[in-house]
Amino acid sequence: MRIGIGYDVHRLTEGRPLILGGVAIDHTLGLDGHSDADVLVHAVIDAMLGAVALGDIGQHFPDTDAEWKGADSLKLLAHVNTVIGEAGYRVGNVDAVVVLQRPKLRPHIDAMRANMAEVLGVEVGQVSVKATTGEKIGFTGREEGAAAHAVCLLVESDA
Ligand code: MG
């Protein structure tokens, strides 16, 4: 087995969509970034890459590369799932936490899990997503940005 950790932050701004776990959430603010800025999927990607010690999301999808401008992060996740497969591993389970002051994410959590599980080719029960506010303190609490933390356990493909 191999374990990895991922962390990501994106700035909240007006005029951008709020996409988390591939779910477009209706809100007055969205996440800024080169891709669709899906902070949750980015943290999961880094956890997966970390588990196989194959660098990070910035190395695999440079923000200087026009190919990834506005990219659907679930497509990046699919690519990384192929990368870990080629390294001889598959996802055992993922656990993640999104830190966002507003809006409440509870109604969207299961859709995020289903989206990522489908892309990873695993059961929904292998993908956990949790959410917390920033308790109105720090950059998340002041709604300046959102953060996400993730851990991923990989198992050998033939195990
Ligand atoms: Mg990111």
PDB file of C-alpha atoms and ligand atoms in Angstrom:
ATOM      1  CA  MET A   1       0.000   0.000   0.000  1.00  0.00           C
ATOM      2  CA  ARG A   2       1.042   3.608  -0.544  1.00  0.00           C
ATOM      3  CA  ILE A   3      -0.407   6.717   1.104  1.00  0.00           C
ATOM      4  CA  GLY A   4      -0.382  10.334  -0.096  1.00  0.00           C
ATOM      5  CA  ILE A   5      -1.488  13.735   1.132  1.00  0.00           C
ATOM      6  CA  GLY A   6      -2.782  16.686  -0.889  1.00  0.00           C
ATOM      7  CA  TYR A   7      -3.578  20.300  -0.073  1.00  0.00           C
ATOM      8  CA  ASP A   8      -4.784  23.139  -2.281  1.00  0.00           C
ATOM      9  CA  VAL A   9      -6.066  26.693  -2.021  1.00  0.00           C
ATOM     10  CA  HIS A  10      -7.901  28.884  -4.521  1.00  0.00           C
ATOM     11  CA  ARG A  11      -9.023  32.477  -4.241  1.00  0.00           C
ATOM     12  CA  LEU A  12     -12.762  33.284  -4.160  1.00  0.00           C
ATOM     13  CA  THR A  13     -13.831  35.950  -6.603  1.00  0.00           C
ATOM     14  CA  GLU A  14     -16.883  37.303  -8.373  1.00  0.00           C
ATOM     15  CA  GLY A  15     -17.594  36.258 -11.933  1.00  0.00           C
ATOM     16  CA  ARG A  16     -16.232  32.733 -11.646  1.00  0.00           C
ATOM     17  CA  PRO A  17     -18.109  29.443 -11.248  1.00  0.00           C
ATOM     18  CA  LEU A  18     -17.909  27.545  -7.977  1.00  0.00           C
ATOM     19  CA  ILE A  19     -17.030  23.975  -8.951  1.00  0.00           C
ATOM     20  CA  LEU A  20     -16.215  21.424  -6.271  1.00  0.00           C
ATOM     21  CA  GLY A  21     -15.810  17.739  -6.952  1.00  0.00           C
ATOM     22  CA  GLY A  22     -17.072  18.417 -10.470  1.00  0.00           C
ATOM     23  CA  VAL A  23     -20.353  19.868  -9.136  1.00  0.00           C
ATOM     24  CA  ALA A  24     -21.303  23.393 -10.232  1.00  0.00           C
ATOM     25  CA  ILE A  25     -22.717  25.079  -7.137  1.00  0.00           C
ATOM     26  CA  ASP A  26     -24.916  28.154  -7.372  1.00  0.00           C
ATOM     27  CA  HIS A  27     -23.212  30.962  -5.437  1.00  0.00           C
ATOM     28  CA  THR A  28     -22.271  34.622  -5.749  1.00  0.00           C
ATOM     29  CA  LEU A  29     -18.535  33.814  -5.632  1.00  0.00           C
ATOM     30  CA  GLY A  30     -16.455  31.270  -7.501  1.00  0.00           C
ATOM     31  CA  LEU A  31     -12.900  29.967  -7.445  1.00  0.00           C
ATOM     32  CA  ASP A  32     -10.218  31.670  -9.488  1.00  0.00           C
ATOM     33  CA  GLY A  33      -7.536  29.710 -11.308  1.00  0.00           C
ATOM     34  CA  HIS A  34      -6.097  28.563 -14.616  1.00  0.00           C
ATOM     35  CA  SER A  35      -8.303  25.472 -14.816  1.00  0.00           C
ATOM     36  CA  ASP A  36     -11.838  25.332 -13.422  1.00  0.00           C
ATOM     37  CA  ALA A  37     -10.094  25.788 -10.030  1.00  0.00           C
ATOM     38  CA  ASP A  38     -11.782  22.759  -8.463  1.00  0.00           C
ATOM     39  CA  VAL A  39      -9.836  22.930  -5.225  1.00  0.00           C
ATOM     40  CA  LEU A  40     -11.207  19.581  -3.980  1.00  0.00           C
ATOM     41  CA  VAL A  41     -10.224  17.592  -7.058  1.00  0.00           C
ATOM     42  CA  HIS A  42      -6.806  19.293  -7.064  1.00  0.00           C
ATOM     43  CA  ALA A  43      -6.135  18.169  -3.493  1.00  0.00           C
ATOM     44  CA  VAL A  44      -7.186  14.603  -4.383  1.00  0.00           C
ATOM     45  CA  ILE A  45      -4.897  14.646  -7.433  1.00  0.00           C
ATOM     46  CA  ASP A  46      -1.935  15.735  -5.307  1.00  0.00           C
ATOM     47  CA  ALA A  47      -2.691  13.007  -2.760  1.00  0.00           C
ATOM     48  CA  MET A  48      -2.705  10.387  -5.536  1.00  0.00           C
ATOM     49  CA  LEU A  49       0.507  11.683  -7.106  1.00  0.00           C
ATOM     50  CA  GLY A  50       2.110  11.901  -3.681  1.00  0.00           C
ATOM     51  CA  ALA A  51       1.272   8.284  -2.959  1.00  0.00           C
ATOM     52  CA  VAL A  52       3.356   7.168  -5.947  1.00  0.00           C
ATOM     53  CA  ALA A  53       5.970   9.935  -5.432  1.00  0.00           C
ATOM     54  CA  LEU A  54       5.380  11.251  -8.955  1.00  0.00           C
ATOM     55  CA  GLY A  55       5.491  14.956  -8.280  1.00  0.00           C
ATOM     56  CA  ASP A  56       2.497  17.266  -8.067  1.00  0.00           C
ATOM     57  CA  ILE A  57      -0.343  18.710 -10.093  1.00  0.00           C
ATOM     58  CA  GLY A  58       1.746  21.703 -11.194  1.00  0.00           C
ATOM     59  CA  GLN A  59       4.301  19.425 -12.846  1.00  0.00           C
ATOM     60  CA  HIS A  60       1.713  17.340 -14.664  1.00  0.00           C
ATOM     61  CA  PHE A  61      -0.555  20.228 -15.699  1.00  0.00           C
ATOM     62  CA  PRO A  62       1.501  23.468 -15.838  1.00  0.00           C
ATOM     63  CA  ASP A  63      -0.565  26.660 -15.566  1.00  0.00           C
ATOM     64  CA  THR A  64       1.556  28.074 -18.385  1.00  0.00           C
ATOM     65  CA  ASP A  65       0.064  25.430 -20.688  1.00  0.00           C
ATOM     66  CA  ALA A  66      -2.923  26.684 -22.693  1.00  0.00           C
ATOM     67  CA  GLU A  67      -4.188  23.102 -22.887  1.00  0.00           C
ATOM     68  CA  TRP A  68      -5.286  23.290 -19.239  1.00  0.00           C
ATOM     69  CA  LYS A  69      -6.893  26.748 -19.371  1.00  0.00           C
ATOM     70  CA  GLY A  70     -10.445  26.379 -18.073  1.00  0.00           C
ATOM     71  CA  ALA A  71      -9.903  22.617 -17.910  1.00  0.00           C
ATOM     72  CA  ASP A  72     -12.458  20.340 -16.280  1.00  0.00           C
ATOM     73  CA  SER A  73     -10.474  19.068 -13.301  1.00  0.00           C
ATOM     74  CA  LEU A  74     -12.269  15.705 -13.459  1.00  0.00           C
ATOM     75  CA  LYS A  75     -10.399  15.182 -16.756  1.00  0.00           C
ATOM     76  CA  LEU A  76      -7.124  15.869 -14.949  1.00  0.00           C
ATOM     77  CA  LEU A  77      -8.207  13.377 -12.283  1.00  0.00           C
ATOM     78  CA  ALA A  78      -8.861  10.770 -14.978  1.00  0.00           C
ATOM     79  CA  HIS A  79      -5.381  11.359 -16.390  1.00  0.00           C
ATOM     80  CA  VAL A  80      -3.785  10.967 -12.962  1.00  0.00           C
ATOM     81  CA  ASN A  81      -5.760   7.775 -12.399  1.00  0.00           C
ATOM     82  CA  THR A  82      -4.095   6.461 -15.564  1.00  0.00           C
ATOM     83  CA  VAL A  83      -0.683   7.587 -14.267  1.00  0.00           C
ATOM     84  CA  ILE A  84      -1.075   5.659 -11.011  1.00  0.00           C
ATOM     85  CA  GLY A  85      -2.403   2.673 -12.957  1.00  0.00           C
ATOM     86  CA  GLU A  86       0.721   2.662 -15.094  1.00  0.00           C
ATOM     87  CA  ALA A  87       2.739   2.768 -11.877  1.00  0.00           C
ATOM     88  CA  GLY A  88       0.974  -0.434 -10.797  1.00  0.00           C
ATOM     89  CA  TYR A  89      -1.571   0.973  -8.365  1.00  0.00           C
ATOM     90  CA  ARG A  90      -5.289   1.667  -8.016  1.00  0.00           C
ATOM     91  CA  VAL A  91      -7.189   3.792  -5.516  1.00  0.00           C
ATOM     92  CA  GLY A  92      -8.046   2.009  -2.272  1.00  0.00           C
ATOM     93  CA  ASN A  93      -9.803   4.967  -0.740  1.00  0.00           C
ATOM     94  CA  VAL A  94      -9.822   8.743  -0.646  1.00  0.00           C
ATOM     95  CA  ASP A  95     -10.811  11.033   2.209  1.00  0.00           C
ATOM     96  CA  ALA A  96     -11.037  14.790   1.777  1.00  0.00           C
ATOM     97  CA  VAL A  97     -12.096  17.938   3.606  1.00  0.00           C
ATOM     98  CA  VAL A  98     -13.195  21.167   1.910  1.00  0.00           C
ATOM     99  CA  VAL A  99     -12.895  24.369   3.928  1.00  0.00           C
ATOM    100  CA  LEU A 100     -15.378  26.959   2.697  1.00  0.00           C
ATOM    101  CA  GLN A 101     -17.354  29.498   4.701  1.00  0.00           C
ATOM    102  CA  ARG A 102     -20.386  29.623   2.394  1.00  0.00           C
ATOM    103  CA  PRO A 103     -22.522  28.118   0.970  1.00  0.00           C
ATOM    104  CA  LYS A 104     -23.299  24.954   2.902  1.00  0.00           C
ATOM    105  CA  LEU A 105     -21.960  21.999   0.923  1.00  0.00           C
ATOM    106  CA  ARG A 106     -23.961  19.214   2.566  1.00  0.00           C
ATOM    107  CA  PRO A 107     -26.544  19.018  -0.283  1.00  0.00           C
ATOM    108  CA  HIS A 108     -23.744  18.527  -2.853  1.00  0.00           C
ATOM    109  CA  ILE A 109     -21.412  16.111  -1.065  1.00  0.00           C
ATOM    110  CA  ASP A 110     -22.863  12.888  -2.473  1.00  0.00           C
ATOM    111  CA  ALA A 111     -22.724  14.217  -6.042  1.00  0.00           C
ATOM    112  CA  MET A 112     -19.042  15.135  -5.542  1.00  0.00           C
ATOM    113  CA  ARG A 113     -18.314  11.625  -4.239  1.00  0.00           C
ATOM    114  CA  ALA A 114     -20.162  10.021  -7.139  1.00  0.00           C
ATOM    115  CA  ASN A 115     -18.324  12.162  -9.718  1.00  0.00           C
ATOM    116  CA  MET A 116     -14.888  11.311  -8.370  1.00  0.00           C
ATOM    117  CA  ALA A 117     -15.705   7.631  -7.761  1.00  0.00           C
ATOM    118  CA  GLU A 118     -16.891   7.272 -11.354  1.00  0.00           C
ATOM    119  CA  VAL A 119     -13.717   8.847 -12.746  1.00  0.00           C
ATOM    120  CA  LEU A 120     -11.516   6.734 -10.470  1.00  0.00           C
ATOM    121  CA  GLY A 121     -13.414   3.553 -11.291  1.00  0.00           C
ATOM    122  CA  VAL A 122     -14.172   2.786  -7.649  1.00  0.00           C
ATOM    123  CA  GLU A 123     -17.280   2.482  -5.477  1.00  0.00           C
ATOM    124  CA  VAL A 124     -18.762   5.616  -3.933  1.00  0.00           C
ATOM    125  CA  GLY A 125     -17.993   4.061  -0.545  1.00  0.00           C
ATOM    126  CA  GLN A 126     -14.282   4.402  -1.333  1.00  0.00           C
ATOM    127  CA  VAL A 127     -14.529   8.186  -1.713  1.00  0.00           C
ATOM    128  CA  SER A 128     -15.279  10.368   1.306  1.00  0.00           C
ATOM    129  CA  VAL A 129     -15.804  14.131   1.146  1.00  0.00           C
ATOM    130  CA  LYS A 130     -16.384  16.265   4.201  1.00  0.00           C
ATOM    131  CA  ALA A 131     -16.892  20.001   4.553  1.00  0.00           C
ATOM    132  CA  THR A 132     -16.254  22.566   7.230  1.00  0.00           C
ATOM    133  CA  THR A 133     -16.535  26.340   7.433  1.00  0.00           C
ATOM    134  CA  GLY A 134     -13.596  28.532   8.390  1.00  0.00           C
ATOM    135  CA  GLU A 135     -15.456  29.656  11.528  1.00  0.00           C
ATOM    136  CA  LYS A 136     -15.315  33.205  10.091  1.00  0.00           C
ATOM    137  CA  ILE A 137     -11.574  33.435  10.848  1.00  0.00           C
ATOM    138  CA  GLY A 138      -8.570  33.215   8.563  1.00  0.00           C
ATOM    139  CA  PHE A 139      -8.709  33.454   4.767  1.00  0.00           C
ATOM    140  CA  THR A 140     -11.412  30.797   4.457  1.00  0.00           C
ATOM    141  CA  GLY A 141     -13.544  32.317   7.202  1.00  0.00           C
ATOM    142  CA  ARG A 142     -13.290  35.764   5.590  1.00  0.00           C
ATOM    143  CA  GLU A 143     -14.388  34.217   2.281  1.00  0.00           C
ATOM    144  CA  GLU A 144     -11.148  35.210   0.571  1.00  0.00           C
ATOM    145  CA  GLY A 145     -10.619  31.655  -0.578  1.00  0.00           C
ATOM    146  CA  ALA A 146     -11.321  27.970  -0.202  1.00  0.00           C
ATOM    147  CA  ALA A 147      -8.967  25.187   0.825  1.00  0.00           C
ATOM    148  CA  ALA A 148      -9.059  21.426   0.536  1.00  0.00           C
ATOM    149  CA  HIS A 149      -7.132  18.637   2.224  1.00  0.00           C
ATOM    150  CA  ALA A 150      -7.055  15.050   0.981  1.00  0.00           C
ATOM    151  CA  VAL A 151      -5.438  11.740   1.740  1.00  0.00           C
ATOM    152  CA  CYS A 152      -5.391   8.798  -0.614  1.00  0.00           C
ATOM    153  CA  LEU A 153      -4.481   5.174  -0.048  1.00  0.00           C
ATOM    154  CA  LEU A 154      -3.354   3.259  -3.114  1.00  0.00           C
ATOM    155  CA  VAL A 155      -3.211  -0.510  -3.367  1.00  0.00           C
ATOM    156  CA  GLU A 156      -1.277  -2.618  -5.868  1.00  0.00           C
ATOM    157  CA  SER A 157      -3.338  -3.202  -8.995  1.00  0.00           C
ATOM    158  CA  ASP A 158      -3.095  -7.001  -8.811  1.00  0.00           C
ATOM    159  CA  ALA A 159      -3.773  -7.111  -5.043  1.00  0.00           C
TER     160      ALA A 159
HETATM  161 MG    MG B   1      -5.364  24.110  -7.583  1.00  0.00          MG
END
